[in-house]
XYZ file of C-alpha atoms in Angstrom:
421
model
C 159.226 -207.301 105.001
C 158.661 -211.209 106.940
C 162.049 -213.096 107.925
C 160.748 -216.347 106.702
C 158.258 -216.913 104.314
C 155.355 -219.710 105.319
C 154.944 -222.180 102.627
C 151.698 -222.679 100.917
C 148.867 -224.953 102.126
C 148.510 -227.781 99.745
C 145.189 -229.300 99.856
C 144.683 -233.138 98.778
C 143.221 -233.302 95.226
C 139.597 -235.843 95.907
C 140.691 -239.375 96.161
C 143.866 -239.005 97.466
C 145.398 -239.942 100.786
C 146.120 -237.435 102.958
C 150.254 -236.795 103.719
C 150.599 -239.071 106.909
C 153.537 -236.591 108.737
C 153.309 -238.620 111.870
C 150.468 -236.505 114.611
C 147.279 -238.151 112.920
C 148.574 -241.733 113.372
C 149.608 -240.360 117.188
C 146.323 -238.687 117.611
C 143.975 -241.786 116.446
C 146.437 -243.960 118.346
C 146.042 -241.943 121.472
C 141.280 -241.528 121.265
C 141.885 -245.320 120.937
C 144.103 -246.195 123.591
C 141.103 -243.136 125.513
C 138.522 -244.919 124.156
C 139.464 -248.404 125.731
C 141.146 -246.909 128.802
C 137.472 -245.582 129.428
C 135.586 -248.664 128.509
C 137.240 -250.752 130.907
C 136.461 -248.004 133.818
C 132.872 -247.832 132.973
C 133.108 -251.773 133.658
C 134.834 -251.043 136.336
C 132.594 -248.847 137.939
C 129.478 -251.330 137.276
C 131.130 -253.623 140.621
C 133.564 -250.847 142.128
C 133.201 -247.339 143.461
C 136.564 -245.068 142.918
C 137.246 -242.622 145.716
C 137.506 -241.897 148.996
C 134.982 -243.046 152.165
C 133.946 -241.038 155.294
C 137.290 -241.339 157.307
C 135.378 -239.761 160.372
C 132.793 -242.573 159.864
C 136.279 -245.581 159.266
C 137.626 -244.055 162.912
C 134.325 -244.358 164.817
C 133.850 -248.024 163.889
C 137.630 -249.046 164.647
C 138.337 -247.030 168.029
C 134.649 -249.504 169.199
C 135.794 -252.604 167.643
C 139.605 -251.961 169.499
C 137.612 -250.347 172.898
C 135.284 -253.526 172.481
C 137.975 -256.078 171.903
C 140.365 -255.014 174.814
C 136.703 -255.080 176.907
C 136.089 -258.798 175.799
C 139.196 -259.894 177.064
C 138.857 -258.325 180.564
C 135.423 -259.283 181.403
C 135.704 -263.186 180.050
C 138.711 -265.014 180.868
C 137.103 -265.909 184.203
C 134.578 -267.705 182.092
C 136.689 -268.713 180.077
C 139.019 -270.202 182.463
C 136.021 -271.401 184.870
C 134.788 -273.676 181.336
C 138.553 -275.152 181.569
C 139.388 -273.888 178.330
C 142.358 -271.608 177.423
C 141.819 -268.185 179.338
C 142.106 -265.785 176.117
C 140.073 -268.469 174.075
C 137.186 -265.893 173.529
C 139.313 -263.096 172.562
C 141.890 -264.932 170.429
C 138.748 -265.870 168.506
C 136.654 -262.561 168.820
C 140.186 -261.008 167.936
C 139.987 -263.791 164.650
C 136.081 -263.157 163.650
C 137.251 -259.093 164.002
C 140.248 -259.291 161.084
C 137.951 -260.625 159.009
C 135.066 -258.760 159.535
C 137.910 -255.453 159.034
C 138.622 -257.695 155.721
C 135.480 -257.927 154.347
C 134.453 -254.393 155.513
C 137.131 -252.490 153.834
C 135.847 -255.016 150.425
C 132.301 -254.192 150.941
C 133.551 -250.471 150.810
C 134.699 -251.159 147.467
C 131.829 -252.775 145.805
C 129.051 -250.796 144.277
C 126.126 -250.951 146.771
C 124.004 -250.812 144.017
C 124.347 -254.353 143.233
C 122.196 -255.527 146.487
C 119.689 -254.079 144.741
C 119.594 -255.651 141.443
C 119.941 -258.546 143.464
C 117.187 -258.168 146.583
C 115.144 -260.668 145.699
C 118.066 -263.554 145.769
C 119.347 -261.835 149.310
C 115.728 -261.967 150.617
C 116.004 -265.819 149.527
C 119.112 -266.954 150.752
C 118.002 -265.672 153.826
C 114.507 -267.003 153.921
C 115.985 -270.481 153.155
C 118.911 -269.954 155.888
C 116.208 -269.180 158.514
C 113.989 -271.855 157.269
C 117.064 -274.672 157.096
C 118.172 -273.240 160.663
C 114.764 -275.181 162.088
C 115.814 -278.506 161.209
C 119.507 -278.498 161.351
C 120.752 -276.264 164.788
C 123.454 -276.964 167.889
C 121.189 -278.703 170.191
C 120.941 -276.190 173.163
C 117.953 -275.859 175.546
C 116.477 -273.496 178.081
C 116.403 -273.998 181.897
C 112.300 -274.793 181.432
C 113.426 -276.733 178.616
C 112.803 -274.694 175.071
C 115.107 -276.243 172.059
C 116.245 -273.068 171.258
C 117.271 -273.109 167.596
C 119.483 -270.463 166.511
C 122.953 -271.832 165.388
C 123.395 -273.709 162.233
C 126.441 -275.835 162.441
C 129.305 -276.315 159.502
C 132.001 -278.156 160.726
C 133.421 -276.765 164.003
C 132.422 -273.587 163.804
C 128.598 -272.403 163.871
C 126.697 -269.117 162.123
C 123.825 -267.243 162.969
C 121.103 -266.717 160.282
C 119.665 -264.219 161.910
C 122.203 -261.955 161.703
C 122.117 -262.433 157.487
C 118.533 -261.775 157.817
C 119.008 -258.131 159.345
C 120.853 -257.271 156.682
C 118.544 -259.106 154.261
C 116.070 -257.759 155.189
C 117.321 -254.128 155.422
C 118.123 -254.535 151.331
C 114.975 -255.836 150.419
C 112.552 -253.155 152.388
C 115.547 -250.198 150.994
C 115.047 -251.671 147.010
C 111.387 -252.506 147.399
C 110.509 -248.969 148.723
C 113.192 -247.162 146.000
C 111.116 -249.366 143.105
C 107.114 -248.539 144.754
C 107.939 -244.860 146.057
C 104.970 -243.665 143.740
C 102.884 -246.038 145.275
C 103.530 -245.617 149.086
C 100.349 -243.343 150.105
C 98.101 -246.589 149.151
C 97.225 -249.486 151.776
C 98.552 -252.267 149.822
C 101.751 -250.802 149.039
C 102.819 -248.406 152.045
C 101.659 -250.970 154.612
C 100.500 -254.436 154.105
C 103.497 -255.684 151.574
C 105.934 -254.110 153.508
C 104.668 -255.499 157.024
C 104.208 -258.926 154.849
C 108.109 -258.582 153.969
C 108.741 -257.940 157.686
C 106.511 -260.307 158.835
C 107.617 -264.017 157.063
C 111.178 -262.902 158.642
C 110.063 -262.146 162.500
C 107.882 -265.703 162.158
C 110.358 -267.600 161.273
C 112.740 -266.070 163.733
C 109.952 -266.826 166.972
C 109.993 -270.446 165.914
C 113.757 -270.048 167.113
C 112.770 -269.010 170.207
C 114.912 -266.184 169.596
C 112.222 -263.178 170.870
C 115.170 -260.424 170.640
C 115.761 -261.247 167.361
C 112.059 -261.431 166.291
C 112.026 -258.013 168.180
C 114.771 -256.295 166.642
C 113.838 -257.355 163.130
C 110.589 -255.879 163.528
C 112.190 -252.513 164.849
C 114.446 -252.616 161.852
C 111.678 -252.818 159.624
C 109.283 -250.343 160.636
C 112.616 -247.801 160.539
C 112.610 -248.204 157.169
C 109.263 -247.926 156.405
C 109.618 -244.556 158.437
C 111.862 -243.668 156.292
C 110.298 -245.099 152.414
C 107.118 -242.472 153.342
C 104.617 -244.499 155.044
C 102.162 -242.630 156.385
C 102.198 -241.867 159.997
C 99.194 -242.895 160.699
C 100.034 -246.438 161.071
C 103.015 -245.751 163.475
C 100.523 -244.591 165.748
C 98.173 -246.907 165.713
C 101.455 -249.705 165.770
C 102.242 -247.538 169.084
C 99.157 -248.728 170.558
C 99.195 -251.533 169.340
C 102.080 -252.451 170.782
C 101.228 -251.321 173.823
C 97.851 -253.231 173.873
C 99.466 -256.516 173.041
C 102.015 -255.520 176.247
C 99.360 -254.820 178.751
C 97.854 -258.354 177.412
C 100.976 -260.050 178.164
C 101.657 -258.603 181.384
C 97.673 -259.411 182.559
C 98.139 -263.627 180.862
C 102.087 -263.762 181.422
C 101.041 -267.830 180.818
C 100.846 -267.752 176.911
C 104.504 -266.570 176.624
C 106.998 -269.570 176.526
C 108.077 -270.541 180.059
C 111.518 -268.822 179.172
C 110.276 -265.751 178.384
C 107.554 -265.943 180.971
C 110.155 -266.226 183.841
C 111.755 -263.600 181.986
C 108.860 -260.833 182.785
C 108.193 -262.142 185.798
C 112.064 -261.892 186.981
C 111.467 -257.988 185.502
C 108.221 -257.132 187.502
C 109.014 -259.401 190.985
C 112.469 -257.507 191.992
C 112.430 -260.338 194.914
C 111.513 -263.245 192.356
C 114.316 -266.097 192.579
C 117.451 -264.097 193.458
C 119.962 -266.460 193.480
C 117.949 -267.770 189.538
C 115.668 -265.608 187.602
C 116.799 -262.816 189.295
C 120.797 -263.759 189.707
C 122.318 -262.356 186.209
C 120.457 -258.641 186.139
C 120.800 -258.167 189.806
C 124.687 -259.065 189.593
C 124.672 -256.148 186.730
C 123.288 -253.786 188.796
C 125.608 -254.391 191.001
C 128.504 -253.651 188.593
C 127.047 -251.416 187.606
C 126.913 -249.668 191.385
C 130.064 -250.469 192.514
C 131.411 -248.364 189.059
C 131.170 -245.426 190.910
C 132.628 -241.951 188.511
C 135.637 -243.145 187.578
C 135.134 -247.172 188.171
C 137.313 -249.702 189.647
C 140.201 -249.849 186.869
C 140.710 -251.711 183.574
C 140.369 -255.340 184.569
C 139.732 -255.105 187.790
C 135.852 -255.961 187.726
C 134.833 -258.162 190.639
C 131.259 -259.299 189.316
C 133.081 -261.045 186.438
C 133.971 -263.205 188.675
C 130.924 -265.832 187.723
C 128.426 -263.287 189.369
C 127.726 -261.909 185.849
C 126.041 -264.888 184.229
C 128.305 -264.690 180.579
C 129.928 -261.406 181.257
C 131.132 -261.340 177.579
C 128.027 -261.699 175.746
C 124.726 -259.358 176.613
C 126.226 -258.115 180.014
C 129.671 -257.178 179.295
C 128.521 -253.154 179.168
C 127.864 -253.769 183.033
C 131.044 -254.429 183.541
C 132.354 -251.562 181.051
C 130.872 -249.887 183.653
C 132.179 -251.291 186.873
C 135.723 -250.986 185.240
C 135.531 -248.080 183.693
C 133.308 -245.860 185.551
C 130.515 -243.767 184.700
C 132.859 -241.181 182.571
C 134.279 -244.192 180.792
C 130.330 -245.866 180.119
C 129.210 -242.357 179.161
C 132.489 -241.775 176.952
C 131.727 -245.306 175.033
C 128.080 -244.354 174.264
C 128.911 -240.805 172.739
C 130.762 -243.134 170.780
C 127.955 -244.530 169.519
C 125.911 -241.905 169.044
C 128.389 -240.176 167.356
C 128.121 -243.311 164.918
C 124.865 -242.983 164.585
C 124.857 -239.544 163.750
C 127.751 -239.340 161.082
C 125.930 -242.675 159.639
C 122.383 -240.351 159.264
C 124.808 -237.735 157.646
C 125.308 -240.195 155.154
C 121.954 -241.510 154.768
C 121.436 -237.778 153.749
C 123.890 -237.368 150.933
C 123.362 -240.538 149.471
C 123.106 -239.522 145.494
C 120.033 -242.454 145.529
C 117.190 -242.939 147.608
C 118.151 -247.011 148.010
C 121.377 -245.734 149.110
C 120.062 -243.374 151.600
C 117.861 -246.294 152.818
C 120.411 -248.577 152.948
C 122.347 -246.752 155.469
C 119.553 -245.278 157.471
C 118.803 -249.133 158.306
C 122.316 -250.506 158.802
C 122.323 -247.094 161.559
C 118.652 -247.526 163.226
C 119.945 -251.398 163.929
C 123.167 -250.132 165.704
C 121.239 -247.317 167.446
C 118.443 -249.791 168.218
C 120.675 -252.850 169.412
C 122.575 -250.331 171.579
C 120.107 -248.545 173.407
C 117.868 -252.021 174.415
C 121.061 -253.357 175.175
C 121.553 -250.503 177.582
C 118.113 -250.969 178.939
C 118.449 -254.167 179.902
C 120.728 -254.590 181.995
C 119.841 -251.403 183.977
C 116.998 -253.514 183.975
C 114.709 -250.987 182.251
C 113.322 -253.550 180.221
C 112.786 -257.712 180.528
C 116.355 -259.564 179.588
C 115.746 -259.607 175.581
C 119.310 -260.882 175.023
C 120.392 -258.320 172.503
C 123.796 -258.464 172.103
C 125.823 -254.916 172.756
C 127.170 -254.087 168.836
C 131.043 -254.313 168.883
C 131.278 -255.816 172.606
C 129.146 -258.894 172.897
C 130.896 -262.127 171.756
C 129.735 -263.589 169.070
C 131.291 -264.575 164.877
C 128.887 -264.179 163.005
C 127.237 -260.722 164.571
C 130.662 -259.191 164.269
C 131.736 -259.836 160.861
C 128.476 -259.243 159.774
C 128.411 -255.711 161.155
C 131.407 -254.911 160.255
C 130.540 -256.110 156.580
C 127.526 -253.455 157.023
C 129.734 -251.085 157.934
C 131.623 -251.451 154.716
C 128.616 -251.089 153.220
C 127.542 -247.450 154.798
C 131.090 -246.550 153.383
C 130.442 -247.433 149.912
C 127.433 -245.111 149.993
C 129.643 -242.619 151.285
C 132.419 -242.990 148.550
C 129.785 -242.606 145.850
C 128.488 -239.499 148.009
C 131.708 -238.116 147.289
C 132.406 -238.372 143.645
C 132.859 -235.766 142.248
C 130.292 -235.426 139.015
C 132.377 -235.168 135.429
């Protein structure tokens, strides 16, 4: 016989409320709290991404940024002193831009990147307006042959470069476009004509700034996203043939180019052309690279930065890197860039949607293309195009936008790391 009797279960009569034993109230309250919490989480998830980002990618970005700041300090202080400024002025400004950029990167890594897809039209139009404004309102800077460079918009004591914003806007616009019309990319209209029109508007405006290098880079970025988006392969072979034809025409008839571009082309083709003017910068860049040897002359010990390599803190900073750190040091830095590009491709392949994949692929292509073109310029393998080296060359807009874009890549990696419930 049982030691304890179980009381009979009493069911409520019709119309009678069930007895409140305290458990039902608690369960109802818990359910209400859980519903409210889920609602808040769903609202937050529309704007922010939870979870951890790709740590190796973040580490590579920070390592390259740190090395870039150290090398900028070493390469820039003679020029700053010669200009009558504080010897550390370039470094101080760049370090401030880097701090703001890192904050922007971390903030962008928490923002859901799909927001950019939703507002792609506004982002494209906003950058387009800036590219038009800079043609009429810009800093006064001319080339040696008299051309007016229309690249920077002054804002109080600062300036910013709309073309740097335009790079990101173009990546976002094309990524959103290829997502929306993915089932029509095989047609000429949607797969070739419209994407080229989107790219061509930006390239045309940047060309009007007398910014040939920016135009080349934007076209290359657009082409890389078209390739990723599934545009027919024959268009790229046709494009290669067209580029080869244009290069041939330019070399045969250089007078069709602006004077400052023509001078750079002549300096590339004729190695004895104006050694004290047109060839001055590239010749001293080659001297710096050659004098670095295998292990370099030591950090801070470059001789070519003392007014031999023109503007050593900008496009030709890597020649100073080669001189001070040598072949081994330069190779390590190039390896870091290669790892960053490789990791970016991996993140792109793991993205949860096409938009994230295209977005990361475009940003990764930007870093890779800029790095390759910069190295080709300082080694006199292509004409001097004035393309900066990511993380190293001086420039506030370029650095902050680059770090912001790194944050967008980290945002894509965050969402890819989220576990599906």
